PDB file of C-alpha atoms in Angstrom:
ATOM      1  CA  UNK A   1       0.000   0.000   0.000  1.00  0.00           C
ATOM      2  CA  UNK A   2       1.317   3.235  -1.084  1.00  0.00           C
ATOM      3  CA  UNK A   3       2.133   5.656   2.174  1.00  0.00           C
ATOM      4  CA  UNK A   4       0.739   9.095   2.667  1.00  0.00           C
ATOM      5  CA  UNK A   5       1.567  11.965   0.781  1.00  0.00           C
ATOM      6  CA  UNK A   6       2.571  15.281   2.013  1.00  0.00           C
ATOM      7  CA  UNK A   7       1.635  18.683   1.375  1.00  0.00           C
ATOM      8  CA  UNK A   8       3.888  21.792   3.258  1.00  0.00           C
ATOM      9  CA  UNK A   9       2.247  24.968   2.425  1.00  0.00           C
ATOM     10  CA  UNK A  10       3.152  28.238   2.875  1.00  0.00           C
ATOM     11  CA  UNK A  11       6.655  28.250   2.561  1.00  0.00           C
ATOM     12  CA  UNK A  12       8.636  31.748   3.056  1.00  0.00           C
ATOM     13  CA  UNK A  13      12.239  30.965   2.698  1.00  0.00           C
ATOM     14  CA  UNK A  14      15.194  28.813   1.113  1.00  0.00           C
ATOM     15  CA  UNK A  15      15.768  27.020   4.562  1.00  0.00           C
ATOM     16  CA  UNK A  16      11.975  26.015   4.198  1.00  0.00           C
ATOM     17  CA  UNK A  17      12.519  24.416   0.863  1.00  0.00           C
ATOM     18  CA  UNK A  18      15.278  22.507   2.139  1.00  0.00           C
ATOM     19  CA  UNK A  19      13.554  21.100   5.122  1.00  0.00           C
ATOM     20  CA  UNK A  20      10.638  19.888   2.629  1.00  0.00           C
ATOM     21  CA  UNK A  21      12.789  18.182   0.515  1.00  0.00           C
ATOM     22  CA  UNK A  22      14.462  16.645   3.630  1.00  0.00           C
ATOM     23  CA  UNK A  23      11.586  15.260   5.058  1.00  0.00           C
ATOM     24  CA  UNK A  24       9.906  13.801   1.864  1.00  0.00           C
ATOM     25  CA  UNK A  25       7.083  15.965   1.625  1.00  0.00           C
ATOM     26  CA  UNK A  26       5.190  15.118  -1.681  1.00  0.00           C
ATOM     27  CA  UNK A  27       4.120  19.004  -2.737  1.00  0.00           C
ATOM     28  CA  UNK A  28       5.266  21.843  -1.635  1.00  0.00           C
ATOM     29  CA  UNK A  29       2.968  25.048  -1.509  1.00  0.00           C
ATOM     30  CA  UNK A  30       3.344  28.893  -1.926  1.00  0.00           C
ATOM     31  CA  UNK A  31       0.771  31.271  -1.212  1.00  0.00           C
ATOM     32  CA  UNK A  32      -0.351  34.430  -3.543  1.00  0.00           C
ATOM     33  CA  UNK A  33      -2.554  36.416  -1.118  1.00  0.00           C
ATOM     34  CA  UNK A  34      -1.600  39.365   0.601  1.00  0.00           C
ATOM     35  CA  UNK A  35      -3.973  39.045   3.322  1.00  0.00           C
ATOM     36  CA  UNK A  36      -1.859  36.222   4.446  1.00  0.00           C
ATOM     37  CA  UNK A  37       1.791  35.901   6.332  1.00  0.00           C
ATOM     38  CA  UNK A  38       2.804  33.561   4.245  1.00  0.00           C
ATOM     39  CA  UNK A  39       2.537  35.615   1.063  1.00  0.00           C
ATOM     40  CA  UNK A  40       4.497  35.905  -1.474  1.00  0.00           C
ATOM     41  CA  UNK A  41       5.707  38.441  -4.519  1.00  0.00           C
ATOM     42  CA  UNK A  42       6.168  36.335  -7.665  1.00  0.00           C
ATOM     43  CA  UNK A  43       9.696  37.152  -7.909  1.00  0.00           C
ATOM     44  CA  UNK A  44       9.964  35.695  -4.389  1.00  0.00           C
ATOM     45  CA  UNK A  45       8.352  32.576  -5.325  1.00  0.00           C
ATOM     46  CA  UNK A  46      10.868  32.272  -8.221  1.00  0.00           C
ATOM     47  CA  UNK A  47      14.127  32.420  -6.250  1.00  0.00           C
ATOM     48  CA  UNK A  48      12.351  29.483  -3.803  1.00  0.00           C
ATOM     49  CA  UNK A  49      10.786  27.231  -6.553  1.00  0.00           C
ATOM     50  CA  UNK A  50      13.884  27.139  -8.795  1.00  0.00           C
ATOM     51  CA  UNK A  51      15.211  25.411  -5.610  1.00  0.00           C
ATOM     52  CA  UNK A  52      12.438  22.755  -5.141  1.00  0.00           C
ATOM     53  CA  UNK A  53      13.972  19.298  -6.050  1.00  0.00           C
ATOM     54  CA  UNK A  54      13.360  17.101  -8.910  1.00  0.00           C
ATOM     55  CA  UNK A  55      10.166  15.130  -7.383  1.00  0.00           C
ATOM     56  CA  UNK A  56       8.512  18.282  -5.434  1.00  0.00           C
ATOM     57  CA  UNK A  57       5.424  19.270  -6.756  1.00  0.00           C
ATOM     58  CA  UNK A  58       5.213  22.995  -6.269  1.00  0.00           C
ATOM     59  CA  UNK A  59       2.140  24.394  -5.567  1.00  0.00           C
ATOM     60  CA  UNK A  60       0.863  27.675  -6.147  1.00  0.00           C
ATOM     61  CA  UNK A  61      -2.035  28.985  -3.784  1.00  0.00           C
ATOM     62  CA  UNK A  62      -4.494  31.667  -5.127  1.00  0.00           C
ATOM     63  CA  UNK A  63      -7.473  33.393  -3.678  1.00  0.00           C
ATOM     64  CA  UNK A  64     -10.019  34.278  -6.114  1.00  0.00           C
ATOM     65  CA  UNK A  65      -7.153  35.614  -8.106  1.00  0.00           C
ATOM     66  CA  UNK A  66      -7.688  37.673 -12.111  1.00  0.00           C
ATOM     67  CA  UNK A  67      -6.186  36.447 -14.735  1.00  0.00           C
ATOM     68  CA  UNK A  68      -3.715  39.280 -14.881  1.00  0.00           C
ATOM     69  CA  UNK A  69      -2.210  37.737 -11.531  1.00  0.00           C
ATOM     70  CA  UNK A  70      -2.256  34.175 -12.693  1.00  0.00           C
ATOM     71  CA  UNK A  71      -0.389  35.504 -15.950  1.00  0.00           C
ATOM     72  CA  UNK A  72       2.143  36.637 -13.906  1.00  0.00           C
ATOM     73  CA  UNK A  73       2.743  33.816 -11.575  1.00  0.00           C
ATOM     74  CA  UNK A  74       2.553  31.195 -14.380  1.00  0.00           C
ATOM     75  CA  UNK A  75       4.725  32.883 -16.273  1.00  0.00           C
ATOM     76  CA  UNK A  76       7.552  33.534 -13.879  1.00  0.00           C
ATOM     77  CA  UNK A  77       7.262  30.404 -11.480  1.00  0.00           C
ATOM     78  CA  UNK A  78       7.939  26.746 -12.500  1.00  0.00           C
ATOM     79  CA  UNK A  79       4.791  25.033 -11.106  1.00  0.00           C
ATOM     80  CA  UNK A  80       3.622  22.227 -11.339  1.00  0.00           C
ATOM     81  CA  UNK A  81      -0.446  22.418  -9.668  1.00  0.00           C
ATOM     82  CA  UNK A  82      -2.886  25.578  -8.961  1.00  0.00           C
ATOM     83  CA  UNK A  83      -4.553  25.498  -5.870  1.00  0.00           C
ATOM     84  CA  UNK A  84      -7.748  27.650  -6.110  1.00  0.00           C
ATOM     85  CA  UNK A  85      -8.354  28.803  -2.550  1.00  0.00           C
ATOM     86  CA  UNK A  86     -11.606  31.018  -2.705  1.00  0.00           C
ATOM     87  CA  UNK A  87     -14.821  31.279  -4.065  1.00  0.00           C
ATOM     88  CA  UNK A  88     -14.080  30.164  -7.237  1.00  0.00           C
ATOM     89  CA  UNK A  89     -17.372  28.227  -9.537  1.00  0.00           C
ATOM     90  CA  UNK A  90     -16.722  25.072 -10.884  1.00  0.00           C
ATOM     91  CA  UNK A  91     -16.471  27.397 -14.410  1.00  0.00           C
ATOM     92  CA  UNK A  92     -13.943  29.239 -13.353  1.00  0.00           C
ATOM     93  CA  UNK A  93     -12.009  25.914 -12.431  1.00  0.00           C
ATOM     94  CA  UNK A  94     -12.821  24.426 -15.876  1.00  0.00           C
ATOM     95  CA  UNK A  95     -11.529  27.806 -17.601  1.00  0.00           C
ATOM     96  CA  UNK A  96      -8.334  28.168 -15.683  1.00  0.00           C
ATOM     97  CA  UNK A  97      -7.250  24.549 -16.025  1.00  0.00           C
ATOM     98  CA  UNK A  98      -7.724  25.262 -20.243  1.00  0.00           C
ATOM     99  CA  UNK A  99      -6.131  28.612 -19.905  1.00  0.00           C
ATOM    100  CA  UNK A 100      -2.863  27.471 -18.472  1.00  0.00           C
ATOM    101  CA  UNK A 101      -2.565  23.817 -18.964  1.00  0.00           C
ATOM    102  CA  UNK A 102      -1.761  23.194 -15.574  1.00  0.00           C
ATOM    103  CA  UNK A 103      -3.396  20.338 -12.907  1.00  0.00           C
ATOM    104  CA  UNK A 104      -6.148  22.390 -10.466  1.00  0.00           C
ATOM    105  CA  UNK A 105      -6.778  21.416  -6.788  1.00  0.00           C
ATOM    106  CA  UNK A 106      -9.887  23.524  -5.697  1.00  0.00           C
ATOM    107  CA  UNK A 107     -10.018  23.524  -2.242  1.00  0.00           C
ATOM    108  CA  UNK A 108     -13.833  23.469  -0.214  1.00  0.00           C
ATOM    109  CA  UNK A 109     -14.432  24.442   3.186  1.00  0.00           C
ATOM    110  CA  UNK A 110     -16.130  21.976   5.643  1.00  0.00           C
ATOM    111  CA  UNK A 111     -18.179  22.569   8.504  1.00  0.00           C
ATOM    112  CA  UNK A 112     -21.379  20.874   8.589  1.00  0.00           C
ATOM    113  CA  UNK A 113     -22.940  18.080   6.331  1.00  0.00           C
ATOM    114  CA  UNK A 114     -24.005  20.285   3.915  1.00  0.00           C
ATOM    115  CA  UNK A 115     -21.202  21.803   2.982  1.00  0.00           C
ATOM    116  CA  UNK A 116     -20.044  17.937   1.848  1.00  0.00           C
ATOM    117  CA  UNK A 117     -22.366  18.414  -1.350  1.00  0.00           C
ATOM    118  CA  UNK A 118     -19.924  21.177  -2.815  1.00  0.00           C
ATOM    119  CA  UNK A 119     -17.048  18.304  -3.071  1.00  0.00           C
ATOM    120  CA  UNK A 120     -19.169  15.921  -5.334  1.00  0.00           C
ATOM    121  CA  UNK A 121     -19.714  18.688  -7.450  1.00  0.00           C
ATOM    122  CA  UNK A 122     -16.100  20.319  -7.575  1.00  0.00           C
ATOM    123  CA  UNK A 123     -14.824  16.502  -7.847  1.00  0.00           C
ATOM    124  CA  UNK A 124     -16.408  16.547 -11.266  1.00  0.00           C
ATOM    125  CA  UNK A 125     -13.715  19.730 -12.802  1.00  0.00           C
ATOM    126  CA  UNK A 126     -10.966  19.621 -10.459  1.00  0.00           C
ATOM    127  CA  UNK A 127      -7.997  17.651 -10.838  1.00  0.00           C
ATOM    128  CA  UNK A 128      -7.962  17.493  -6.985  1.00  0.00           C
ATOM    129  CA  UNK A 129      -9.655  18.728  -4.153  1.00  0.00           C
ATOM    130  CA  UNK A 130      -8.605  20.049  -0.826  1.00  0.00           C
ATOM    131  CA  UNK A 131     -10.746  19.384   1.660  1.00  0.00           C
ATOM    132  CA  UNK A 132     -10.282  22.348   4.441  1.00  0.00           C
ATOM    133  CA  UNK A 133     -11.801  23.798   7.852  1.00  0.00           C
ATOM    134  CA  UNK A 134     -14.411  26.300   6.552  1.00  0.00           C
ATOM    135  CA  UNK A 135     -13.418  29.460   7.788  1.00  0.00           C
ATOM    136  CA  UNK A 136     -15.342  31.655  10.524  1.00  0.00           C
ATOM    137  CA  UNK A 137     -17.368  34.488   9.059  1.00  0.00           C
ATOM    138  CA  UNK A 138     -15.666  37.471   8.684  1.00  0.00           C
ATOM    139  CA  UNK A 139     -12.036  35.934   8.961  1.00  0.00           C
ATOM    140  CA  UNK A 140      -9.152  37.676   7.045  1.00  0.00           C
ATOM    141  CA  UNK A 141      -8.064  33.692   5.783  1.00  0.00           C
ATOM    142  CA  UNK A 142      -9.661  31.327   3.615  1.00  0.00           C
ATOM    143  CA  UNK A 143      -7.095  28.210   4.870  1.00  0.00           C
ATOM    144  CA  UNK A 144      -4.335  28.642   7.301  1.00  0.00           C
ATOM    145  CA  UNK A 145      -6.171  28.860  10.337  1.00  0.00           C
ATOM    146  CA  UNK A 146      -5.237  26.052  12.579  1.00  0.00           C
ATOM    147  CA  UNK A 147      -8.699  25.341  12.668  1.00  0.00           C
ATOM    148  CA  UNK A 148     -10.233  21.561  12.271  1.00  0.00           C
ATOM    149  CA  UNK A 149     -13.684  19.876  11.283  1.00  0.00           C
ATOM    150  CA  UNK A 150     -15.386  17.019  12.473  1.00  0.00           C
ATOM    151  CA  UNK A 151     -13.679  14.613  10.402  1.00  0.00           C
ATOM    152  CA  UNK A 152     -16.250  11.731  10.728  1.00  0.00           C
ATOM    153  CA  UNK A 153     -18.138  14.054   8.048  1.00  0.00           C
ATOM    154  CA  UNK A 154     -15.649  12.302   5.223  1.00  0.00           C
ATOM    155  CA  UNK A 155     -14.947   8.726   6.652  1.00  0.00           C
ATOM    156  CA  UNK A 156     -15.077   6.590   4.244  1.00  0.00           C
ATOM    157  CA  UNK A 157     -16.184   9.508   1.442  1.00  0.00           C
ATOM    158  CA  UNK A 158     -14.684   8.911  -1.988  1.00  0.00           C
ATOM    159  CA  UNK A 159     -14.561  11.159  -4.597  1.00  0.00           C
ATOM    160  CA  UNK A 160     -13.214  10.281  -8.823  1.00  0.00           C
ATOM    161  CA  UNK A 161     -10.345  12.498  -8.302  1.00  0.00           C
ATOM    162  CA  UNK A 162      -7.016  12.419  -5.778  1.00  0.00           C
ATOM    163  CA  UNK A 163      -8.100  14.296  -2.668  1.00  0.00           C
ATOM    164  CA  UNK A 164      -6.296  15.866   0.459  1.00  0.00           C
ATOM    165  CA  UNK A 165      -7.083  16.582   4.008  1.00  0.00           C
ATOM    166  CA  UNK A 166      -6.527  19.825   5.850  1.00  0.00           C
ATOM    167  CA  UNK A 167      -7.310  21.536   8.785  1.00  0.00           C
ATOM    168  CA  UNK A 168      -5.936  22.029  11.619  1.00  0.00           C
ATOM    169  CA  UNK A 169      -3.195  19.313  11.127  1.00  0.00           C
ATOM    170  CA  UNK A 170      -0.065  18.911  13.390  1.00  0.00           C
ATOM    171  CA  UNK A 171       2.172  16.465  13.882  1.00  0.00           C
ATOM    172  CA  UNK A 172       0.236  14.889  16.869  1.00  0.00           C
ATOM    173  CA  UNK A 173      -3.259  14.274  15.152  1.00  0.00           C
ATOM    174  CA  UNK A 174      -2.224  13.919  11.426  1.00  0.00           C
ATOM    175  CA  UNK A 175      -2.451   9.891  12.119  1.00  0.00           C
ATOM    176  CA  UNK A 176      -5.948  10.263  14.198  1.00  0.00           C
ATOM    177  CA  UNK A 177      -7.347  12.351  11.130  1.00  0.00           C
ATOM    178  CA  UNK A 178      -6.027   9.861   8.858  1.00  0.00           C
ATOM    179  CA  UNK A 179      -7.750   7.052  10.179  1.00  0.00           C
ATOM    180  CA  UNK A 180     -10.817   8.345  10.416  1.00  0.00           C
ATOM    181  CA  UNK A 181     -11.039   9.867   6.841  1.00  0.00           C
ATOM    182  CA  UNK A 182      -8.990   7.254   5.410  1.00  0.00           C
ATOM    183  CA  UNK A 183      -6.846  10.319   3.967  1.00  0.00           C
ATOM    184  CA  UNK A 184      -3.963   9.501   1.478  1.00  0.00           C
ATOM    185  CA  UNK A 185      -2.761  12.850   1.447  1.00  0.00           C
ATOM    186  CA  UNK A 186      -2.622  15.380   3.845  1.00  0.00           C
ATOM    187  CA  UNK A 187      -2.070  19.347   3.871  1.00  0.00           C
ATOM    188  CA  UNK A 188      -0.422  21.400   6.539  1.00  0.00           C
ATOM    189  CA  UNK A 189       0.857  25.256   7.013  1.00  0.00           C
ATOM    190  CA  UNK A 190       0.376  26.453  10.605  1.00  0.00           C
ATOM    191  CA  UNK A 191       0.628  23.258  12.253  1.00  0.00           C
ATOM    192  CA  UNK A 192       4.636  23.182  11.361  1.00  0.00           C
ATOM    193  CA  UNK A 193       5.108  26.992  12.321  1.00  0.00           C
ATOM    194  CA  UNK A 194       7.016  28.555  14.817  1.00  0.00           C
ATOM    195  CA  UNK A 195       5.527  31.914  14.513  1.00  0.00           C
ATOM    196  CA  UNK A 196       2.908  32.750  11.733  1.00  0.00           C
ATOM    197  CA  UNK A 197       4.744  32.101   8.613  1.00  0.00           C
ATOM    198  CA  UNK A 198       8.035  31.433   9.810  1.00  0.00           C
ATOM    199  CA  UNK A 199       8.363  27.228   9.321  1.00  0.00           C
ATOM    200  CA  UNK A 200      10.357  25.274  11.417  1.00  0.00           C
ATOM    201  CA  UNK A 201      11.981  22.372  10.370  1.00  0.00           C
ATOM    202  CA  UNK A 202      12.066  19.739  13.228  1.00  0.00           C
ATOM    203  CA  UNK A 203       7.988  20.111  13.250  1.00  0.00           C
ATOM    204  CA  UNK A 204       8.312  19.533   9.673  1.00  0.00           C
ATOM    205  CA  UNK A 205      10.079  16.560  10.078  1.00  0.00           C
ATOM    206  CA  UNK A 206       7.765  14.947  12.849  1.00  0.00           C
ATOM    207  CA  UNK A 207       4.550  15.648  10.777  1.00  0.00           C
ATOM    208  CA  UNK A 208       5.842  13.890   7.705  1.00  0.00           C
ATOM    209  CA  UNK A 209       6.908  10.735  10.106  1.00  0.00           C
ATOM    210  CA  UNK A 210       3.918  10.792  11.907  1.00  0.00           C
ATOM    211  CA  UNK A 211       2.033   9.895   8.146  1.00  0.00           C
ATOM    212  CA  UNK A 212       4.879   7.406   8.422  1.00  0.00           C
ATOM    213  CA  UNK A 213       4.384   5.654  11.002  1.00  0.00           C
ATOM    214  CA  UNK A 214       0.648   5.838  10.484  1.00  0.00           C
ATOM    215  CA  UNK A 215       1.410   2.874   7.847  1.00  0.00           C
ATOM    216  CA  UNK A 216       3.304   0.317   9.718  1.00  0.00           C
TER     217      UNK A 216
END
């Protein structure tokens, strides 16, 4: 059985790309909003993705973003994945995964039962989904939160496309989350900080072989 990939998002600086790599992270994410700490310029993003190993998928995160933006970042940053992080329709997925060729993981916020729905119907023009903590009302951040859900909402949920847990993951309830979604990939930012957007390596490290030792 294949083991659990990895998703590090929100990475800031050279040291961070290095510790991914380390570690065996699967994907490695950088985030395009300005709202957030972990933000990015594109020419930023450049000098860190150039240095992602062979192997890495980078990631880049965008929040309801025009196409001017997405011009810019696709044209500057080797990627390899978008990761829509806002309100975008399932047309707007379908029209930016023609327009720039690239795989799209639309992420969907989870609170309640209902909100379950929107992932059958994003599964159908998504190359992945990301499914995420809804967000309180009025908060500045879409992901990135530290926040959970109930994950008994998606046990045993499948969807036709890859699909990845977030939430609220850490290095000492990625494995509980995991068994009770039956996750084979999992997402994490704030759970391997230090300080808001500053990562830290050894946390990093622990998370990935906690998904590890999940599968012995």
């Amino acid at each position: 059985m294949p083991g659990i990939r990895t998703k590090i998002c929100g990475l800031t600086r050279l040291e961070d790309v290095a510790a991914v790599a380390e570690a065996g992270a699967a994907y490695c994410g950088f985030v395009f909003f300005p709202k957030s700490p972990r933000n990015l310029s594109v020419a930023a993003a450049r000098e860190l993705a150039v240095e992602v190993p062979v192997g890495v998928a980078k990631v880049a995160l965008v929040v309801d973003a025009e196409d001017a933006l997405l011009d810019e970042i696709t044209g500057s940053v080797p990627l390899d994945m978008l990761q829509l992080h806002g309100s975008e329709s399932p047309e707007r997925v379908s029209e930016l995964r023609a327009r720039y060729g690239l795989p799209v993981m639309k992420a969907v916020g989870v609170a309640d039962a209902e909100d379950v729905d929107a992932l059958d119907l994003y599964a159908q023009v998504a190359d992945q989904i990301l499914v995420d903590a809804k967000p309180p009302k009025h908060a500045d951040l879409p992901g990135g939160n530290g926040m959970s859900f109930d994950w008994r909402l998606i046990s045993n949920r499948r969807w036709p496309v890859p699909w990845m847990l977030a939430g609220g993951l850490t290095p000492d309830n990625v494995a509980e989350a995991v068994a009770l979604t039956g996750a084979r990939q999992v997402d994490v930012s704030s759970g391997v900080e230090s300080a808001a957007g500053i990562k830290d390596a050894a946390l990093i490290r622990e998370f990935v072989r906690a998904t590890r030792e999940r599968m012995r």
